[in-house]
Amino acid sequence: MSKQYKLVSCTINGKKVEKMVDVRASLTDMLRDDYRLTSVKKGCEVGECGACNVIINGECFNSCIYLAVWAEGKEILTLEGLAGPNGELSDIQQAFMDEAAVQCGFCSPGFIMSAVEILEEKRELSDDELRKRMSGHLCRCTGYENIFRAVKKTMLRRLGKDAEAEAV
């Protein structure tokens, strides 16, 4: 049985790209293998752990259960795309460092991409809403509270509530 391939044209981290991909390949495989975007982690490969999360057209998805061919015409953002022009960290990446929310680091890119989706909404979520929206990730180092603090502080800072952020 021969493999079937399809040409996929999309935008990854602001750059237009085109690649022939196996129609059975996941977006995770395409991003890691074809574009060397290794922040996209292979965890469970069944959409349960969140390590592979990327933003597609503004919405967070588990790239392990998203076929590469579905990326046709889409805008994809990975952790690598968050860096500033001179490689500086984004505010959410810096918050993860400041709050010691990065332990072994394997789950961090997926958590950060989920946080990016939330932060782009530019609205304040309650603690319960924030916890629910950040669920769907497995962190074996049990950094959940530090991760929660990093996301909440960044959300509040982006809303101009610096004093509240410092109190978190």
Short mmCIF file of C-alpha atoms in Angstrom, two decimals:
data_model
loop_
_atom_site.label_atom_id
_atom_site.label_comp_id
_atom_site.label_asym_id
_atom_site.label_seq_id
_atom_site.Cartn_x
_atom_site.Cartn_y
_atom_site.Cartn_z
CA MET A 1 0.00 0.00 0.00
CA SER A 2 1.49 3.35 -1.01
CA LYS A 3 1.35 6.51 1.07
CA GLN A 4 -0.79 9.40 -0.07
CA TYR A 5 0.58 12.93 0.11
CA LYS A 6 -1.01 16.33 -0.12
CA LEU A 7 0.48 19.79 -0.45
CA VAL A 8 -0.28 21.90 2.63
CA SER A 9 0.10 25.68 2.50
CA CYS A 10 -0.27 27.55 5.78
CA THR A 11 1.33 30.23 7.92
CA ILE A 12 3.48 29.12 10.84
CA ASN A 13 4.63 31.75 13.33
CA GLY A 14 3.99 34.48 10.75
CA LYS A 15 5.85 32.77 7.90
CA LYS A 16 4.07 31.35 4.86
CA VAL A 17 5.13 27.76 4.24
CA GLU A 18 4.31 24.91 1.88
CA LYS A 19 5.05 21.22 2.38
CA MET A 20 4.04 17.85 0.99
CA VAL A 21 2.73 15.82 3.93
CA ASP A 22 1.49 12.29 4.43
CA VAL A 23 -2.30 12.58 4.68
CA ARG A 24 -2.15 10.49 7.87
CA ALA A 25 0.41 12.74 9.62
CA SER A 26 -0.58 14.76 12.65
CA LEU A 27 0.08 18.46 12.89
CA THR A 28 2.50 17.63 15.73
CA ASP A 29 4.53 15.48 13.36
CA MET A 30 4.56 18.15 10.67
CA LEU A 31 5.59 20.92 13.06
CA ARG A 32 8.31 18.86 14.76
CA ASP A 33 9.67 16.84 11.85
CA ASP A 34 9.31 19.22 8.92
CA TYR A 35 9.81 22.57 10.66
CA ARG A 36 11.86 21.58 13.75
CA LEU A 37 9.46 23.34 16.10
CA THR A 38 10.36 21.22 19.10
CA SER A 39 8.32 23.20 21.62
CA VAL A 40 5.41 21.11 20.31
CA LYS A 41 5.84 18.06 22.52
CA LYS A 42 4.73 14.49 21.89
CA GLY A 43 3.13 13.44 25.14
CA CYS A 44 0.16 11.11 25.01
CA GLU A 45 -0.62 11.43 21.27
CA VAL A 46 -4.36 11.07 22.02
CA GLY A 47 -5.29 14.64 23.00
CA GLU A 48 -5.24 14.11 26.77
CA CYS A 49 -2.09 15.80 28.11
CA GLY A 50 -1.92 19.19 26.35
CA ALA A 51 1.84 19.04 25.71
CA CYS A 52 1.27 19.54 21.96
CA ASN A 53 -1.04 22.56 22.17
CA VAL A 54 -0.74 25.18 19.45
CA ILE A 55 -2.92 28.11 18.41
CA ILE A 56 -4.72 27.67 15.09
CA ASN A 57 -6.54 30.76 13.81
CA GLY A 58 -6.69 32.11 17.37
CA GLU A 59 -7.97 28.92 19.03
CA CYS A 60 -5.97 26.40 21.03
CA PHE A 61 -5.86 22.81 19.73
CA ASN A 62 -4.15 19.54 20.60
CA SER A 63 -1.97 19.21 17.52
CA CYS A 64 -1.51 15.46 18.08
CA ILE A 65 -5.12 14.77 17.07
CA TYR A 66 -5.26 17.49 14.39
CA LEU A 67 -4.27 16.22 10.97
CA ALA A 68 -1.55 18.19 9.19
CA VAL A 69 -3.73 18.41 6.06
CA TRP A 70 -6.36 20.29 8.07
CA ALA A 71 -3.82 23.12 8.48
CA GLU A 72 -4.37 24.14 4.84
CA GLY A 73 -4.81 27.93 4.74
CA LYS A 74 -4.60 28.26 8.52
CA GLU A 75 -2.44 30.45 10.76
CA ILE A 76 -0.54 28.40 13.32
CA LEU A 77 1.28 29.80 16.33
CA THR A 78 3.72 27.76 18.41
CA LEU A 79 5.76 28.77 21.44
CA GLU A 80 8.64 29.70 19.12
CA GLY A 81 6.37 32.35 17.58
CA LEU A 82 5.95 34.19 20.88
CA ALA A 83 9.51 35.49 21.01
CA GLY A 84 10.13 39.14 20.25
CA PRO A 85 12.23 40.35 17.30
CA ASN A 86 15.47 39.97 19.27
CA GLY A 87 14.46 36.70 20.94
CA GLU A 88 13.06 38.35 24.06
CA LEU A 89 10.47 36.39 26.01
CA SER A 90 6.78 37.27 25.92
CA ASP A 91 5.14 38.43 29.15
CA ILE A 92 3.55 35.02 29.77
CA GLN A 93 6.86 33.21 29.25
CA GLN A 94 8.56 35.61 31.68
CA ALA A 95 5.74 35.09 34.20
CA PHE A 96 6.31 31.31 34.04
CA MET A 97 9.94 31.92 34.93
CA ASP A 98 9.16 34.50 37.63
CA GLU A 99 6.64 32.18 39.31
CA ALA A 100 8.83 29.05 39.02
CA ALA A 101 6.08 27.52 36.88
CA VAL A 102 8.72 25.83 34.72
CA GLN A 103 10.01 22.73 36.43
CA CYS A 104 11.08 19.97 34.05
CA GLY A 105 9.59 22.12 31.27
CA PHE A 106 7.99 19.36 29.20
CA CYS A 107 4.41 20.55 29.73
CA SER A 108 5.24 24.28 29.76
CA PRO A 109 4.86 25.05 26.04
CA GLY A 110 1.36 23.56 25.94
CA PHE A 111 0.31 25.38 29.10
CA ILE A 112 1.69 28.66 27.73
CA MET A 113 -0.19 28.24 24.46
CA SER A 114 -3.45 27.64 26.36
CA ALA A 115 -2.69 30.77 28.38
CA VAL A 116 -2.09 32.74 25.16
CA GLU A 117 -5.61 31.90 23.97
CA ILE A 118 -7.06 33.10 27.28
CA LEU A 119 -4.93 36.26 27.42
CA GLU A 120 -5.86 37.27 23.88
CA GLU A 121 -9.51 37.54 25.00
CA LYS A 122 -8.51 40.60 27.06
CA ARG A 123 -10.99 39.91 29.83
CA GLU A 124 -10.78 38.95 33.47
CA LEU A 125 -11.69 35.39 34.35
CA SER A 126 -12.62 34.22 37.83
CA ASP A 127 -10.27 31.76 39.51
CA ASP A 128 -12.70 28.92 38.75
CA GLU A 129 -13.00 29.93 35.07
CA LEU A 130 -9.25 30.23 34.79
CA ARG A 131 -8.68 26.81 36.35
CA LYS A 132 -11.28 25.25 34.05
CA ARG A 133 -9.79 26.89 30.94
CA MET A 134 -6.30 25.73 31.93
CA SER A 135 -7.44 22.15 32.56
CA GLY A 136 -6.64 19.51 29.99
CA HIS A 137 -2.95 19.50 30.80
CA LEU A 138 -0.88 16.99 32.72
CA CYS A 139 2.06 18.25 34.75
CA ARG A 140 3.98 15.44 36.39
CA CYS A 141 6.06 17.90 38.44
CA THR A 142 2.83 19.22 40.06
CA GLY A 143 3.46 22.84 39.19
CA TYR A 144 -0.22 23.64 38.82
CA GLU A 145 -0.40 26.38 41.46
CA ASN A 146 2.67 28.18 40.10
CA ILE A 147 1.28 27.89 36.57
CA PHE A 148 -2.08 29.25 37.74
CA ARG A 149 -0.34 32.22 39.44
CA ALA A 150 1.72 32.99 36.32
CA VAL A 151 -1.37 33.04 34.10
CA LYS A 152 -3.50 35.01 36.57
CA LYS A 153 -0.81 37.64 37.16
CA THR A 154 -0.26 38.08 33.42
CA MET A 155 -4.01 38.36 32.80
CA LEU A 156 -4.34 41.06 35.49
CA ARG A 157 -1.26 42.97 34.29
CA ARG A 158 -2.55 43.02 30.72
CA LEU A 159 -5.78 44.50 32.06
CA GLY A 160 -3.85 47.25 33.84
CA LYS A 161 -4.48 45.78 37.31
CA ASP A 162 -0.87 45.72 38.49
CA ALA A 163 -1.69 46.02 42.20
CA GLU A 164 -4.07 43.06 42.04
CA ALA A 165 -1.46 41.07 40.12
CA GLU A 166 1.14 41.66 42.81
CA ALA A 167 -1.32 40.45 45.46
CA VAL A 168 -1.79 37.05 43.74
#
